[in-house]
Short mmCIF file of C-alpha atoms in Angstrom, two decimals:
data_model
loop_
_atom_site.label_atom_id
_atom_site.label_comp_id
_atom_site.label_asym_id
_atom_site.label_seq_id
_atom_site.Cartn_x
_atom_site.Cartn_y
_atom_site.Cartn_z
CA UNK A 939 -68.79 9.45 4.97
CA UNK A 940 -71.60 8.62 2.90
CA UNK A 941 -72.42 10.76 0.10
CA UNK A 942 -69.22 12.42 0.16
CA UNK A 943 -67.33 11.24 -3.21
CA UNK A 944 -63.60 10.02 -3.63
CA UNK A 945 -61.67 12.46 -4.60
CA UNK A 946 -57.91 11.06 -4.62
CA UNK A 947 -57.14 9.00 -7.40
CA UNK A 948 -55.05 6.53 -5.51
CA UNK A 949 -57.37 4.98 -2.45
CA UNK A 950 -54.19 5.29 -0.15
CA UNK A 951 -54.70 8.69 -0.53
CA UNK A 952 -56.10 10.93 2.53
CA UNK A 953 -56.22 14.59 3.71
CA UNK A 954 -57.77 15.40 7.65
CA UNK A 955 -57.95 19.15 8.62
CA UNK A 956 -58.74 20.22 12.19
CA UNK A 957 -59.87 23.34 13.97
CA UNK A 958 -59.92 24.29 17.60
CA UNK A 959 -62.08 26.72 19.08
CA UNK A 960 -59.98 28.05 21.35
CA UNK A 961 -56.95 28.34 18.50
CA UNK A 962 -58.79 30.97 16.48
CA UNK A 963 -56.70 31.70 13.49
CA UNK A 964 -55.09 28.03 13.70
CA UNK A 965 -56.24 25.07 11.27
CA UNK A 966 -54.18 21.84 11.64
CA UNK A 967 -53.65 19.36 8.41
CA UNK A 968 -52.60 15.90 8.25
CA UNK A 969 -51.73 14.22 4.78
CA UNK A 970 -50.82 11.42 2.38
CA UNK A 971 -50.51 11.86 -1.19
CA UNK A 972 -48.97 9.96 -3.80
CA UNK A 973 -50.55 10.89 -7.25
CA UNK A 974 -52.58 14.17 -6.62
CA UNK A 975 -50.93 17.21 -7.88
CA UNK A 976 -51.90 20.37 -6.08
CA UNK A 977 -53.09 23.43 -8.59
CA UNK A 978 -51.50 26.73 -7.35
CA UNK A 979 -53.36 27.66 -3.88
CA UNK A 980 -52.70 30.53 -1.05
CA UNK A 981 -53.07 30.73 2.49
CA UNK A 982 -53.57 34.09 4.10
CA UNK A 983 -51.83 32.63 7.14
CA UNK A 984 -48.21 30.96 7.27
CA UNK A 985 -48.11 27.85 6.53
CA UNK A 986 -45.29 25.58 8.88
CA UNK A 987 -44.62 21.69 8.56
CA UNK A 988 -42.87 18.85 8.06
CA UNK A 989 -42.12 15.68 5.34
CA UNK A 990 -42.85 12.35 7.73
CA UNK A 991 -41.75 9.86 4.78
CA UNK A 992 -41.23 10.54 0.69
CA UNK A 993 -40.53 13.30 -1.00
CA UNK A 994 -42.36 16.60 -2.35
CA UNK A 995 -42.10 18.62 -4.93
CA UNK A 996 -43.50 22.77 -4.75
CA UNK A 997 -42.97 25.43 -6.55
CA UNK A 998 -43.04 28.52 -4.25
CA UNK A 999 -42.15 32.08 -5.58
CA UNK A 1000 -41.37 31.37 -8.57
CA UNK A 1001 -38.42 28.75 -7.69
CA UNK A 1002 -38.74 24.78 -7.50
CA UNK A 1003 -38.18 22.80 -4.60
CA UNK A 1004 -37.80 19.10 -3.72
CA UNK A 1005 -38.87 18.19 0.15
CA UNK A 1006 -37.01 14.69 1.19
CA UNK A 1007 -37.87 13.02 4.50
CA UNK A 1008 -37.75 14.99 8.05
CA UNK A 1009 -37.35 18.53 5.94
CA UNK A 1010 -39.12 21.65 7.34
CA UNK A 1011 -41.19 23.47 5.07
CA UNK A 1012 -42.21 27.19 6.18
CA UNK A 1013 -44.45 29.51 3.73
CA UNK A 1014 -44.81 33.14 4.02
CA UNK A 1015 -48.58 34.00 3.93
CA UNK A 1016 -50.59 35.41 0.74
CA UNK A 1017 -48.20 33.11 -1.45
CA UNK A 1018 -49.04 30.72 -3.94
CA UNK A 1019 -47.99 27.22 -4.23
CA UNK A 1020 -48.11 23.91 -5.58
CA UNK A 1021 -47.88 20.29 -4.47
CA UNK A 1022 -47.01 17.11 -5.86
CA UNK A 1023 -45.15 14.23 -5.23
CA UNK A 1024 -41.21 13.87 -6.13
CA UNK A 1025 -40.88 10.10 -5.26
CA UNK A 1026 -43.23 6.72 -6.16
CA UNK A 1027 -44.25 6.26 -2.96
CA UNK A 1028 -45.90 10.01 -2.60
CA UNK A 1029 -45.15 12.21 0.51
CA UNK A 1030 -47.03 11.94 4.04
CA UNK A 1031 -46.94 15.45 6.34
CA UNK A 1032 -48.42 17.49 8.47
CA UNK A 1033 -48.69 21.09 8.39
CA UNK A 1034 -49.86 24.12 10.61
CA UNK A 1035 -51.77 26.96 9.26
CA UNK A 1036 -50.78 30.54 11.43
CA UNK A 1037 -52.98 33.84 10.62
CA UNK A 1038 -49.97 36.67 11.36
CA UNK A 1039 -52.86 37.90 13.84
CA UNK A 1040 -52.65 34.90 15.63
CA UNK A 1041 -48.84 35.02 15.46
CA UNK A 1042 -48.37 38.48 16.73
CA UNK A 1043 -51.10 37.83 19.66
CA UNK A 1044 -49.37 34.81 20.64
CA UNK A 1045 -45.24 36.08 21.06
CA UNK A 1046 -46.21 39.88 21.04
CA UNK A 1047 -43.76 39.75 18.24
CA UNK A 1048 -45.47 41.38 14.36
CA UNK A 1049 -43.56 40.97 11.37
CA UNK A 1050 -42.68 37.47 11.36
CA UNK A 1051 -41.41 36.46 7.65
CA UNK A 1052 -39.48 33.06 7.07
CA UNK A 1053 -36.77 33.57 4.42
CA UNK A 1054 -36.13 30.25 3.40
CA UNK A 1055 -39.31 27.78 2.12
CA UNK A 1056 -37.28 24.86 2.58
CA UNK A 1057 -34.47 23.37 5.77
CA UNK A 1058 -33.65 19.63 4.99
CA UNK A 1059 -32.14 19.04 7.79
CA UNK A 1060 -33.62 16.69 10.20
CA UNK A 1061 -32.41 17.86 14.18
CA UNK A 1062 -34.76 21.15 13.17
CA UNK A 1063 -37.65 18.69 11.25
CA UNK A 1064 -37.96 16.47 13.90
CA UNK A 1065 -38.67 18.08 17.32
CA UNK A 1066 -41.14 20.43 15.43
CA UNK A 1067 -43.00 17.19 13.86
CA UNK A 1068 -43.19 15.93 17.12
CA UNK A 1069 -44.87 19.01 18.26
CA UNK A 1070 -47.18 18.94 15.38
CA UNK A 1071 -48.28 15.95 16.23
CA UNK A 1072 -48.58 15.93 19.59
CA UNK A 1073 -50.81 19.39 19.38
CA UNK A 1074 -52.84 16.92 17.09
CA UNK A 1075 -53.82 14.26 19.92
CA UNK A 1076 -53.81 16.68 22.59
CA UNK A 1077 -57.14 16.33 24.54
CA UNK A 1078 -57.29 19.77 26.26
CA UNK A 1079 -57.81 23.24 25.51
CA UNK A 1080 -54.66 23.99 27.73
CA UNK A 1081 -52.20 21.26 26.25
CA UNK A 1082 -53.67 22.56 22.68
CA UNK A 1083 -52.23 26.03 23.47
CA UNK A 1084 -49.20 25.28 25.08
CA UNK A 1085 -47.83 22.79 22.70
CA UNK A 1086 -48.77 25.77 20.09
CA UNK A 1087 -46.30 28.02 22.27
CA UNK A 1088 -43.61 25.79 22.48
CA UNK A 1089 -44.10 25.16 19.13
CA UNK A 1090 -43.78 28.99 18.18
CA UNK A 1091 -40.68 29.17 20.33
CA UNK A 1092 -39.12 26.38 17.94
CA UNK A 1093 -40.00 28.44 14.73
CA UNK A 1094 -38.64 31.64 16.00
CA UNK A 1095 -34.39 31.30 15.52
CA UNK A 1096 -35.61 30.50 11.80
CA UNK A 1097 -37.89 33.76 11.65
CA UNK A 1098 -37.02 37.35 11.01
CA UNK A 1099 -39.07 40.63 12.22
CA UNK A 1100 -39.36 43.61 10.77
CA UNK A 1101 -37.72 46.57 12.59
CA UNK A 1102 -40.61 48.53 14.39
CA UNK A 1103 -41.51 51.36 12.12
CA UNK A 1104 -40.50 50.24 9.17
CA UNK A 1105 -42.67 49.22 6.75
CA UNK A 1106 -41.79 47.45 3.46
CA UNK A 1107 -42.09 49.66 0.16
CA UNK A 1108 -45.22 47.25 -2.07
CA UNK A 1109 -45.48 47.00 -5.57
CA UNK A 1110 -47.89 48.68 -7.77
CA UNK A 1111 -49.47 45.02 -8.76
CA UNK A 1112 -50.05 44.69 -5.36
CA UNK A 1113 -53.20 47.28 -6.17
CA UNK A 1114 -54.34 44.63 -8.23
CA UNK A 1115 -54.13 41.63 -5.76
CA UNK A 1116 -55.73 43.65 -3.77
CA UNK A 1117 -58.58 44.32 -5.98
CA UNK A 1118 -58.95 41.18 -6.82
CA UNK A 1119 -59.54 39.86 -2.95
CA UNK A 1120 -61.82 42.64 -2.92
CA UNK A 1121 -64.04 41.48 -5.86
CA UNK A 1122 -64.18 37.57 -5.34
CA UNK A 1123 -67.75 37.59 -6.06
CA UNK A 1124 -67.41 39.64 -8.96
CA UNK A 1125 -66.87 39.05 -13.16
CA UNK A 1126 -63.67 40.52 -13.65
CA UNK A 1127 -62.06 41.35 -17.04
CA UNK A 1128 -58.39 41.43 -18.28
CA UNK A 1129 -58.47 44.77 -19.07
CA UNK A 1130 -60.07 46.37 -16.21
CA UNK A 1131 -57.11 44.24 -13.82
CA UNK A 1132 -54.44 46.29 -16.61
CA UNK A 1133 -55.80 49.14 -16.40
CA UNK A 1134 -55.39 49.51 -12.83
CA UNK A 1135 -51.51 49.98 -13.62
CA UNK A 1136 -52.32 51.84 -16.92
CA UNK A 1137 -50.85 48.81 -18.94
CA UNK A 1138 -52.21 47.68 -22.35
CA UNK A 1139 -53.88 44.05 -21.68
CA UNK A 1140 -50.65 42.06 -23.41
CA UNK A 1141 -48.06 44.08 -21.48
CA UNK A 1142 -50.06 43.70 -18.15
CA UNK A 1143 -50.65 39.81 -18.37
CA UNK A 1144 -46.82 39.33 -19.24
CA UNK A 1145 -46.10 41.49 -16.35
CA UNK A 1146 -47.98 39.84 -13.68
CA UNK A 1147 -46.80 36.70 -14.22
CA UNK A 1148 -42.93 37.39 -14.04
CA UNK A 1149 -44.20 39.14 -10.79
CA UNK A 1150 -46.28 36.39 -9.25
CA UNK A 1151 -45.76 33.46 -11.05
CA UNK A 1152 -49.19 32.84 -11.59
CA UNK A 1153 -52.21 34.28 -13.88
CA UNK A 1154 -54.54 36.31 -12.40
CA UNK A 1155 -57.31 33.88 -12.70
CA UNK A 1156 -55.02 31.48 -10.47
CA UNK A 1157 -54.87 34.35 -8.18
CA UNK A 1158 -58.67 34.90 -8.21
CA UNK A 1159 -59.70 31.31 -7.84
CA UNK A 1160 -56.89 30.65 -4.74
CA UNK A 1161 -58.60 33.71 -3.17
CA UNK A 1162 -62.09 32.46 -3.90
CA UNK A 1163 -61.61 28.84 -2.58
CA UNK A 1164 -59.46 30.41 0.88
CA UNK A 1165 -62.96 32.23 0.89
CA UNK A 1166 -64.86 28.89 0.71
CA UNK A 1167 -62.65 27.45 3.50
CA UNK A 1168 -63.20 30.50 5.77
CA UNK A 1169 -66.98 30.50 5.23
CA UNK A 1170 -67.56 26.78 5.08
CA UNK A 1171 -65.35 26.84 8.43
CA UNK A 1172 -68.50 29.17 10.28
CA UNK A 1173 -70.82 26.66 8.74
CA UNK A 1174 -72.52 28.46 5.45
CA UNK A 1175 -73.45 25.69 3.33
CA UNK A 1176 -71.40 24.71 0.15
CA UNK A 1177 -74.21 26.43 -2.40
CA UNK A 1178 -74.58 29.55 -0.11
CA UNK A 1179 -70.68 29.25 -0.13
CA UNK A 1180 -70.37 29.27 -3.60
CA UNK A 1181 -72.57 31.92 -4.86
CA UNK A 1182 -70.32 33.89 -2.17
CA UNK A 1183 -67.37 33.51 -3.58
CA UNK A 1184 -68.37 34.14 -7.64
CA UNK A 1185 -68.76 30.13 -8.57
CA UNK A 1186 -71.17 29.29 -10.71
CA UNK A 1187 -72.82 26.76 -8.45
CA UNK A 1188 -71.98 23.66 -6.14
CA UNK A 1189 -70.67 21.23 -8.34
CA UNK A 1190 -68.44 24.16 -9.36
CA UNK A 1191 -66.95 24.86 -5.80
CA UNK A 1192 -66.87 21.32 -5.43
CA UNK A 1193 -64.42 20.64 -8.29
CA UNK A 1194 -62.49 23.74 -7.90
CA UNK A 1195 -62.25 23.32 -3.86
CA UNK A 1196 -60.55 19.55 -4.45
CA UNK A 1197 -58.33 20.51 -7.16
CA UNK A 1198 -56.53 23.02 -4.25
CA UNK A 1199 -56.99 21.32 -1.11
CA UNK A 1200 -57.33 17.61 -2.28
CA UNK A 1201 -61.07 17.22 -0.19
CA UNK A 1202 -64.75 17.89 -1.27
CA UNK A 1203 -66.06 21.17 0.49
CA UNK A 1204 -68.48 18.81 2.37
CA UNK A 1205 -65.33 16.74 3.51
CA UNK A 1206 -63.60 19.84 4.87
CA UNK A 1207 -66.86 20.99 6.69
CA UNK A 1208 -67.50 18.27 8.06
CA UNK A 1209 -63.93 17.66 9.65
CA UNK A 1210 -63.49 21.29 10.87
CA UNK A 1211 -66.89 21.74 12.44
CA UNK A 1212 -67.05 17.85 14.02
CA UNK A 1213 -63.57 19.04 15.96
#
């Protein structure tokens, strides 16, 4: 793609995303990586997949984990993560992207929430890899939503519900996650986030990382670039895009956008919208 720069340091290198228009709430990813390290990012859907060859390394709520060949991966939405590689080689997988929506529509089941990040065991890895990719070739609209079925019906032994009528009891910094999703576009200060909680600055900063594992500036720039993917996804262009989501310009999005996902804004377009 001319114009669009290199953004992998090793030319092996390669990330493809794909979207279907009849899978609303569904984005498909295909990767190699062998000296990128992902910055911490979120998806506000789950995110399922699988190690094809290497090894991974993520840290995911708080905890570090190593991914070896034909291991299952399976993140809980809204939670930050990393991404690097754990072996010389790098890691190649593929991954599906769920909004809980889209999961609830789909088995008329709400409150799905996967327990365990991590299953190295390859009997579960496999058949679900082979689904992945398969739902990648398919040609149809039909075999595109069946193989996601099947596919679902895989994942859910692995998956717990919550009980009908039961919600879960939150935190009080979820106030602030929330207000930070809420204010994307927005300059936000340290001591406005603490005093949210009624926490001095020092205490609150301390506080919210033990919690999340992350800064809040992490937080607010994985919210801002899921943003950018969203609006990028409808076709907005990346400068609209940017002044959108509170970055300072294009060039600014562009840096920030492949230091998460590993692809130029214009990339990820591009690949999204041609599917």
């Amino acid at each position: 793609m001319e114009g669009v720069p290199a953004i992998f340091p090793c030319e092996k290198d390669r990330a493809q995303f794909r979207q279907y228009a009849e899978l609303p709430g569904v984005e498909l990813y295909q990767a190699h990586i062998s000296r990128y390290a992902f910055e911490p990012h979120t998806h506000e859907a789950f995110g399922i997949g699988t190690i094809e060859s290497g090894a991974q390394r993520f840290r995911y709520r708080g905890a570090q984990y190593t991914a070896p060949t034909h291991s299952l991966i399976m993140m809980n939405p809204d939670e930050l993560h990393t991404g690097e590689s754990a072996c010389e080689e790098g890691w190649r997988y593929q991954m599906i992207y769920i909004h809980p929506d889209k999961m609830a529509s789909l088995t008329g089941d709400r409150g799905w929430w996967f327990n365990e990040a991590l299953r190295t065991d390859a009997r579960l890895a496999q058949p679900l890899s082979q689904r992945l990719s398969a739902l990648w070739l398919a040609e149809s609209a039909l075999a595109r939503q069946s193989l996601l079925i099947d596919l679902l019906a895989q994942l859910r032994p692995m998956a717990r519900m919550a009980e009908k009528g039961k919600e879960q009891a939150g935190h009080r910094f979820d106030l602030v996650r929330d207000y930070l999703r809420d204010n994307l576009a927005e300059p936000v200060r340290l001591e406005e986030l603490a005093a949210l909680v009624s926490l001095s600055p020092w205490h609150f900063l301390r506080a919210f990382r033990a919690h999340f594992h992350v800064t809040p500036h992490q937080m607010l720039m994985a919210y801002r670039l899921y943003e950018a993917k969203l609006l990028l996804a409808r076709g907005m262009t990346a400068a609209s895009v940017a002044a959108s989501v509170g970055l300072s310009d294009q060039a600014h999005l562009t840096r920030a956008f492949a230091q998460r996902y590993g692809i130029t804004p214009v990339r990820y377009q591009k690949q999204v919208r041609g599917a």
